[in-house]
Coordinates of C-alpha atoms and ligand atoms in Angstrom, one line a residue:
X21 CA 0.0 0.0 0.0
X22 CA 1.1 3.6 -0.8
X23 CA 2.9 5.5 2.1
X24 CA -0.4 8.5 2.9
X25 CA 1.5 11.4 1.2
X26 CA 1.4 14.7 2.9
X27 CA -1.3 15.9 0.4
X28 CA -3.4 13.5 1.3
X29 CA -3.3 13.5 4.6
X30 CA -4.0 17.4 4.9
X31 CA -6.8 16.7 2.9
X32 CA -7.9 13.9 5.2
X33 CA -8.0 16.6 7.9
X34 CA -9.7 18.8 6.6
X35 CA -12.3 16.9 5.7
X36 CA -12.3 15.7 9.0
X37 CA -12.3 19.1 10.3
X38 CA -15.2 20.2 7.8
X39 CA -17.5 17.9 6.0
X40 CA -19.5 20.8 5.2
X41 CA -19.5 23.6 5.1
X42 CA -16.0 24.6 5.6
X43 CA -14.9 26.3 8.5
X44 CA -14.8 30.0 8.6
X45 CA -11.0 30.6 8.0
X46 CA -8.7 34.3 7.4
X47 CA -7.7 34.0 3.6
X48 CA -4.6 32.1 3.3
X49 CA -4.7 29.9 6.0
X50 CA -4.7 26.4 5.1
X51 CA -5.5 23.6 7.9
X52 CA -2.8 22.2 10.0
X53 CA -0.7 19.8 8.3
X54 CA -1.3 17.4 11.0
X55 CA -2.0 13.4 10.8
X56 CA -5.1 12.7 12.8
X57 CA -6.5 9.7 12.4
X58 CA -10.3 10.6 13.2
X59 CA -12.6 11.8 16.1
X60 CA -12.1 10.7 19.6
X61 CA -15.5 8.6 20.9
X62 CA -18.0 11.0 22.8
X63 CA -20.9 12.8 22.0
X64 CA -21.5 15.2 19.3
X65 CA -23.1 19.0 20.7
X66 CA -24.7 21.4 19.5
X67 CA -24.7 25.2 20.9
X68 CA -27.5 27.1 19.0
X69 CA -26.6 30.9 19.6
X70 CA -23.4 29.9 20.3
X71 CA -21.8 34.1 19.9
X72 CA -24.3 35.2 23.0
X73 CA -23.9 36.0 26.1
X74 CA -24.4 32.6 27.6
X75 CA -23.3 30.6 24.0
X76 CA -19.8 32.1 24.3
X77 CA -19.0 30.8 28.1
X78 CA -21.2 28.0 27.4
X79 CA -18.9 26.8 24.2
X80 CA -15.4 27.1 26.7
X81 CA -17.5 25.0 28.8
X82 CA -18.8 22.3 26.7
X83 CA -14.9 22.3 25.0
X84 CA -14.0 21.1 28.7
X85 CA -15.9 18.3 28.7
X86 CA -14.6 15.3 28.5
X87 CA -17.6 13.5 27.3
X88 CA -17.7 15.5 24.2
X89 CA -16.5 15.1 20.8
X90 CA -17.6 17.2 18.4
X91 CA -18.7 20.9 19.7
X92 CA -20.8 22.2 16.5
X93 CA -21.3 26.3 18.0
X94 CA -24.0 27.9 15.3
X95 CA -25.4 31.4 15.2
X96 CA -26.8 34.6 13.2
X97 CA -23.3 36.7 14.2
X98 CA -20.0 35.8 14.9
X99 CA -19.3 32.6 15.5
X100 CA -16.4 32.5 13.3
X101 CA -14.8 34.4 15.7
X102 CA -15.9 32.6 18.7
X103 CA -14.9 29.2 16.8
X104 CA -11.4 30.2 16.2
X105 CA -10.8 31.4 20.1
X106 CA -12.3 28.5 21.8
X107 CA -10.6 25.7 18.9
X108 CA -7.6 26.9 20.4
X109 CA -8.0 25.2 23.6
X110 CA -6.1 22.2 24.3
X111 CA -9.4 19.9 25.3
X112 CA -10.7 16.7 23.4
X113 CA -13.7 18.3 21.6
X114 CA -12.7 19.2 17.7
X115 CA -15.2 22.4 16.9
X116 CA -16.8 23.7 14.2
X117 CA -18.4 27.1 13.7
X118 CA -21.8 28.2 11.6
X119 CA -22.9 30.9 10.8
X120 CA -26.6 31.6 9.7
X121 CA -29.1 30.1 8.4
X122 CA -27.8 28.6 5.4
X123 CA -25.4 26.4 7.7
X124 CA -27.7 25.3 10.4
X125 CA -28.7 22.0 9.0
X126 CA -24.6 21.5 8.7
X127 CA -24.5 22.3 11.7
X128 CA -27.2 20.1 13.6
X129 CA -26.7 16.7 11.3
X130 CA -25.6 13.9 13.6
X131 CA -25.9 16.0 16.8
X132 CA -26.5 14.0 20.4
X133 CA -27.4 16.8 22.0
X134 CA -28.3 20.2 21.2
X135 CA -28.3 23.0 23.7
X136 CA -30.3 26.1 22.6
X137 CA -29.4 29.9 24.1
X138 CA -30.8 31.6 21.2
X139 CA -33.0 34.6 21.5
X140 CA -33.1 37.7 23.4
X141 CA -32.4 38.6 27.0
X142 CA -34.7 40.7 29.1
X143 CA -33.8 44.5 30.4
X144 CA -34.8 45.8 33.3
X145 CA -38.7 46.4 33.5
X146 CA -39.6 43.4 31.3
X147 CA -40.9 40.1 32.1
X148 CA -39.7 36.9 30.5
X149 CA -43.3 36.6 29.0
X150 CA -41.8 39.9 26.9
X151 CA -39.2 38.3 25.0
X152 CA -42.5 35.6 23.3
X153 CA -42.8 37.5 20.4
X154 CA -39.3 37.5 19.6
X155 CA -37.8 34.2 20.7
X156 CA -41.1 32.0 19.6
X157 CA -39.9 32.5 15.9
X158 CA -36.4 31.8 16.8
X159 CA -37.1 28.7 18.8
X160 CA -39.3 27.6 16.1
X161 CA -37.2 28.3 13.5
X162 CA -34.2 25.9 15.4
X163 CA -36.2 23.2 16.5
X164 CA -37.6 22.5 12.8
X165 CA -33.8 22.6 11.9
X166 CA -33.2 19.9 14.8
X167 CA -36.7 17.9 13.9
X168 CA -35.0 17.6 10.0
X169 CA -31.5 16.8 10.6
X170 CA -31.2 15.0 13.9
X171 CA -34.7 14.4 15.0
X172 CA -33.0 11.8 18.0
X173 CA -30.9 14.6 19.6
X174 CA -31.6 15.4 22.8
X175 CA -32.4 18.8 23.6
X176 CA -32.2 21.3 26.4
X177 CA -34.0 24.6 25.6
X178 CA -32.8 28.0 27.8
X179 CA -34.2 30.3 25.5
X180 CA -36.9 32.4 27.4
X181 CA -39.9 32.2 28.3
X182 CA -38.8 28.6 28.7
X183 CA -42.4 28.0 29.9
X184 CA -43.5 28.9 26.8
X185 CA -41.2 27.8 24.4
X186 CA -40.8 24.2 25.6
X187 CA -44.2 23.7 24.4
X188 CA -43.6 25.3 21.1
X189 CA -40.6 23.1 20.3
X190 CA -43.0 20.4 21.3
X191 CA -45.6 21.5 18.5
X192 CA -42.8 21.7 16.3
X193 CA -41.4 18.3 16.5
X194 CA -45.2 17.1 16.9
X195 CA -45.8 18.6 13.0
X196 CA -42.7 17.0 11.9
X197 CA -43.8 13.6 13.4
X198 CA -40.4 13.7 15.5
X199 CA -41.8 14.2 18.9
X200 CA -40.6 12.2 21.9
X201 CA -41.4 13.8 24.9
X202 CA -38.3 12.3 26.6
X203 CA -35.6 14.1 24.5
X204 CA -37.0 17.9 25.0
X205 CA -36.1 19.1 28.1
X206 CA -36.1 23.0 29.4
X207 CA -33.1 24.1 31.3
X208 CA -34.3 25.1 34.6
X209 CA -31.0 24.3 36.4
X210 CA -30.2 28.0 37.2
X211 CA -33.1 27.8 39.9
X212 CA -32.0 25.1 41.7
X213 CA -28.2 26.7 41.4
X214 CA -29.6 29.9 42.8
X215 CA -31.8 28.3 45.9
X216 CA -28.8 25.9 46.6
X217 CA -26.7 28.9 46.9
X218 CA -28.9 31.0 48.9
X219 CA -30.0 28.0 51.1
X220 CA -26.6 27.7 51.9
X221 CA -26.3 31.5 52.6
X222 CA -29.1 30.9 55.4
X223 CA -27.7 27.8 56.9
X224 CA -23.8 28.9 56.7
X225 CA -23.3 25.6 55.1
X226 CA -21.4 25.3 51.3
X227 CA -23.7 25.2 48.3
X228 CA -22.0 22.1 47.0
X229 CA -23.4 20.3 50.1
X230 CA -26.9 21.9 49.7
X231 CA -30.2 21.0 47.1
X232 CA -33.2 22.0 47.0
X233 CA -35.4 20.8 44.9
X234 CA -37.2 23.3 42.7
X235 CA -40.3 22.5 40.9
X236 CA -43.7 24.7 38.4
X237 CA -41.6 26.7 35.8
X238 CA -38.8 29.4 35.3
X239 CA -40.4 32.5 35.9
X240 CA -42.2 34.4 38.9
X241 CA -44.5 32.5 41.0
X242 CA -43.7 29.6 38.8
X243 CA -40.2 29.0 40.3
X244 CA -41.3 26.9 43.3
X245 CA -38.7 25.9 45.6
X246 CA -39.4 23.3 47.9
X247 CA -37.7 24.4 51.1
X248 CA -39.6 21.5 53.2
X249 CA -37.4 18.7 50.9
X250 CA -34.1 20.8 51.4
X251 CA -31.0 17.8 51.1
X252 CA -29.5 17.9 54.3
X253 CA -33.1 17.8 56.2
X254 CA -33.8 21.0 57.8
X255 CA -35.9 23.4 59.0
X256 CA -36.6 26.9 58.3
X257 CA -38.3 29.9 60.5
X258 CA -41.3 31.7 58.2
X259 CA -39.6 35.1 57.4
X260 CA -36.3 32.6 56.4
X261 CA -39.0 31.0 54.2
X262 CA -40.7 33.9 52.8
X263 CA -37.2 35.6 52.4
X264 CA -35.7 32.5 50.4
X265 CA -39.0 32.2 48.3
X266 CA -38.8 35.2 46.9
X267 CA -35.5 35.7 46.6
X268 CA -35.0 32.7 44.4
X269 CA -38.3 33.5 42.6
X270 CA -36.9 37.1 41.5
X271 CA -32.9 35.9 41.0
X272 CA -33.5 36.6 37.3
X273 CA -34.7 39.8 37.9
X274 CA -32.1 40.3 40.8
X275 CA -29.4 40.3 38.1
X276 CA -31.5 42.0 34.9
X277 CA -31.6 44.8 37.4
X278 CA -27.9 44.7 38.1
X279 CA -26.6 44.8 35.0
X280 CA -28.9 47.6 34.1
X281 CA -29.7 46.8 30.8
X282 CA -26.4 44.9 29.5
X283 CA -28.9 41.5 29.5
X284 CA -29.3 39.1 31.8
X285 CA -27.8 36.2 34.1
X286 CA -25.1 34.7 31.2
X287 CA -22.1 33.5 33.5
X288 CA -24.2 31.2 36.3
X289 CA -26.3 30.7 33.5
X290 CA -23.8 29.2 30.7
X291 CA -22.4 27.1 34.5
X292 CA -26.1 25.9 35.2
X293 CA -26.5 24.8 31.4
X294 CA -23.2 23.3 31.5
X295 CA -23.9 21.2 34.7
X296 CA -27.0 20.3 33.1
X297 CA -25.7 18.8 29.8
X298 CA -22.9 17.0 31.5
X299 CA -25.7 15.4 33.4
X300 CA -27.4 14.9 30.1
X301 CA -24.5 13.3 28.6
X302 CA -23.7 10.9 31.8
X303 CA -26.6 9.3 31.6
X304 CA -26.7 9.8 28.0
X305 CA -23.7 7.3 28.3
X306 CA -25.6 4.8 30.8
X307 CA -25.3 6.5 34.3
X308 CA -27.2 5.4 36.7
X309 CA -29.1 7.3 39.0
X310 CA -28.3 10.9 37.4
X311 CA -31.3 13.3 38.8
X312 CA -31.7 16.9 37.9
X313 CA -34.7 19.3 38.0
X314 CA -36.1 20.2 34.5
X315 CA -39.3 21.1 32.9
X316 CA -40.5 18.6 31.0
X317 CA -43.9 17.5 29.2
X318 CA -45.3 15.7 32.6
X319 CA -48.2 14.0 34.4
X320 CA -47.5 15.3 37.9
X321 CA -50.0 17.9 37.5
X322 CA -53.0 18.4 35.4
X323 CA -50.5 20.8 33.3
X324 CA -48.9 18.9 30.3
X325 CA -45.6 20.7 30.7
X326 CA -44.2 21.0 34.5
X327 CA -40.7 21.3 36.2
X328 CA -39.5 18.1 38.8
X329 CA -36.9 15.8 39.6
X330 CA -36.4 13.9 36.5
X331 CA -34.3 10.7 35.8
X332 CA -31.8 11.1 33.4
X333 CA -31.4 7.8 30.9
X334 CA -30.0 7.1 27.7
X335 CA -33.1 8.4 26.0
X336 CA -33.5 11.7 28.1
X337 CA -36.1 11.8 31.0
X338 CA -36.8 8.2 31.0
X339 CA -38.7 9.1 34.2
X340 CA -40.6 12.1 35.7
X341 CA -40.3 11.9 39.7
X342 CA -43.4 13.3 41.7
X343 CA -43.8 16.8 43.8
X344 CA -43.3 14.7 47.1
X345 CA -45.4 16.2 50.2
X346 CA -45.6 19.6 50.3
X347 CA -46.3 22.0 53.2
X348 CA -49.6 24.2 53.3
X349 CA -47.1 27.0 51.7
X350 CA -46.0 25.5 49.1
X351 CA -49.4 23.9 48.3
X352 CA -50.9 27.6 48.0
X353 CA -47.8 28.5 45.8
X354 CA -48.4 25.3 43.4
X355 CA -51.7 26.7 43.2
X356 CA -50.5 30.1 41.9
X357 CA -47.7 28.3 39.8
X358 CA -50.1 26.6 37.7
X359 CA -52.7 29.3 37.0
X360 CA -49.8 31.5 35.5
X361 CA -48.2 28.3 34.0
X362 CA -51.0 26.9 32.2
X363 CA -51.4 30.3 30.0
X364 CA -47.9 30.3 29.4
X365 CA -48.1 26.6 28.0
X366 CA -51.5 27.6 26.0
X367 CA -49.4 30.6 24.6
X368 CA -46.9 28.7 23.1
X369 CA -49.4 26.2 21.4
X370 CA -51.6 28.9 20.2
X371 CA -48.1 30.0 18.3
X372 CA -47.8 27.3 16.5
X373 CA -51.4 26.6 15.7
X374 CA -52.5 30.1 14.9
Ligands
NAD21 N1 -33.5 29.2 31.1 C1 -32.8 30.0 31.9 O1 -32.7 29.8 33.1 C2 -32.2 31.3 31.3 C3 -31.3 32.0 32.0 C4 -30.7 33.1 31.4 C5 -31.1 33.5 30.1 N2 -32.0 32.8 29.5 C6 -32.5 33.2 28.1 O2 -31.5 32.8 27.2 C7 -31.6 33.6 26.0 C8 -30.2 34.1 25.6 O3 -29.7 35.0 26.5 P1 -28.2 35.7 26.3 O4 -28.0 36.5 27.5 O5 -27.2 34.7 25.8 O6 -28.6 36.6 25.1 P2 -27.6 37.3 24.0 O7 -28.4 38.3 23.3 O8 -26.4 37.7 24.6 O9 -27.3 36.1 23.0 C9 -28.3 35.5 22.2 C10 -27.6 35.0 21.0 O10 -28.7 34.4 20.2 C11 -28.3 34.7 18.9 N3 -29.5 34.5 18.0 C12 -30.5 35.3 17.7 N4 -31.3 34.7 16.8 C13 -30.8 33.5 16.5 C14 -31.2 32.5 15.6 N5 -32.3 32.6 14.8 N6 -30.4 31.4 15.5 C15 -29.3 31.3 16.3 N7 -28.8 32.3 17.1 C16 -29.6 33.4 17.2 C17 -27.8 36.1 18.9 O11 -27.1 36.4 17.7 C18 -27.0 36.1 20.1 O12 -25.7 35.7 19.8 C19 -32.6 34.7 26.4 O13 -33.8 34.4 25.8 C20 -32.6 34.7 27.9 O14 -33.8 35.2 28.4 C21 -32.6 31.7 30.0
LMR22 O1 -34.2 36.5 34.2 C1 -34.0 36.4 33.0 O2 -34.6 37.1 32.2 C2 -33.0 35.4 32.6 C3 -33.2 34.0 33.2 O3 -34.5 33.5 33.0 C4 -32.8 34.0 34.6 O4 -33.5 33.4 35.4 O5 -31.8 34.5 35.0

């Protein structure tokens, strides 16, 4: 057999670099001349609004993970940019940028999990309900890319309002005859990251050691944290319960507020999503017993879509734990939660039905 000449083998990388489309270089520069073989084993990601302010710290930290790849970041702007900066790191992952529309089915095909940050943050003064009219489009718009070209990804949806979107990209996939309930799940880990840090702010405990289980949706009254089932056991007097409540109920806004119209959370945010997609991707790989909080098409309630502990399997939620026993407090919030929740899910299928 022929010795591989140097030709071929730069060609070999690049193909291996770029199937399709080619990634964005400067003019003139040609790909390493380097003699890869082919792509470590590990799961192949997806960030969709991969230049934002969560997709950028989000992309270092997918790049980190060991468990990944192939780290496909995709968005309207910039990602060549952000492509060449976080290629440069000397992790596992081999990435690929994207850049608008044209490119997104290159850059979802084959995907095992696709995280979405796409869409527009809130300023100070807006609710989450706000961004609908904006992000419903761009949600839509992704999740038919994801229901064409890898309609068995897994997917974890940030975009705001997550308690509306979750139920479009579930109409979506529904039309496209893709749906699986399992493999959508909305990102809701930044609540539970938020009352496990201010939990352990109460108790003068570390966080790490701290979870609190938070259950309804992501925003307002529909963040329900339920302070009775606080891992380690404890108890709590009622102004530490009313001041935890609605502290982690208005942590969103707590930082929109702060950065005083530069966006919203991004850094704990692009952390939470992170944590959440490496538990994704453990039990992806056959992990037993990996639990997080997420909202999730459910039958704990009478809502179709509601946020609990969910197993984590190969498949994606492979099952939906119940609420647990509550207290008469956080009976009257789940009350509350599901009033404001059930319009938010009705929104988002009115969108795509309209
Ligand atoms: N689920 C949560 O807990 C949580 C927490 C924080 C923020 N969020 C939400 O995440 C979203 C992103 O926040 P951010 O601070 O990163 O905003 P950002 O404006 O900094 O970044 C959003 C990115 O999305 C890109 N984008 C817009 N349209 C797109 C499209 N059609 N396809 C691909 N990319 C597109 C933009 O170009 C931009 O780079 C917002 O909706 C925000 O409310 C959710
Ligand atoms: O508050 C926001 O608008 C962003 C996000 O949903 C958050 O909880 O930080």
């Amino acid at each position: 057999m022929q010795p591989d000449s140097a030709s071929h083998r730069i060609a070999r990388v690049a193909a291996h670099l770029s199937p399709s489309p080619r990634p964005q270089m400067e003019e003139g520069v040609r790909p390493a001349p380097c003699r890869a073989k082919g792509g470590a084993p590990g799961f192949k990601v997806a960030v969709l609004g991969a230049a934002g302010g969560i997709g950028q710290p989000l992309s270092l930290l997918m790049k980190l993970n060991p468990l990944v790849s192939v780290l496909h970041l995709y968005d309207v702007v910039n990602t060549p940019g952000v492509t060449a900066d976080v290629s440069h790191m000397d992790t596992t992952a081999v990435v690929r940028g994207f850049l608008g529309p044209n490119q997104l089915e290159a850059a979802l095909t084959g995907m095992d999990l696709v995280i979405i940050p796409a869409g527009l943050p809130r300023k100070p003064g807006m609710t989450r309900d706000d961004l609908f009219n904006k992000n419903a489009g761009i949600v839509r718009s992704l999740c038919e890319g994801v229901a064409k070209c890898c309609p068995n990804a897994i997917v974890n949806l940030i975009s705001n309002p997550v308690n509306s979107t979750v139920p479009i990209a579930a109409e979506v996939f529904k039309k496209a005859g893709t749906y699986d309930p399992k493999r959508l799940l909305g990102v809701t880990t930044l609540d539970v990251a938020r009352a496990n840090t201010f939990v352990a702010e109460v108790l003068g405990i570390d966080p790490k050691d701290v979870n609190v289980p938070v259950v309804g949706g992501h925003a307002g009254v529909t963040i329900l944290p339920l302070l009775s089932q606080v891992h380690p056991p404890c108890s709590f007097t009622p102004d530490e319960i009313s001041y935890l409540t609605k502290r982690i109920q208005n942590g969103g806004t707590e930082v929109v507020e702060a950065k005083a119209g530069a966006g919203s959370a991004t850094l704990s945010m692009a952390f939470a999503a992170a944590k959440f997609g490496d538990a994704c991707l453990r039990a992806m790989r056959g992990d037993a017993g990996v639990v997080e909080c997420s909202y999730v098409a459910s039958a704990v309630t009478e809502l179709p879509f509601f946020a609990t502990k969910v197993r984590l399997g190969r498949a994606g939620a492979e099952e939906v734990l119940p609420l647990g026993p509550l207290n008469d407090f956080e009976r009257a919030g789940l009350e509350m939660a599901k009033k404001e929740l059930m319009e938010s899910i009705q929104k988002g299928i009115d969108f795509m039905n309209k």
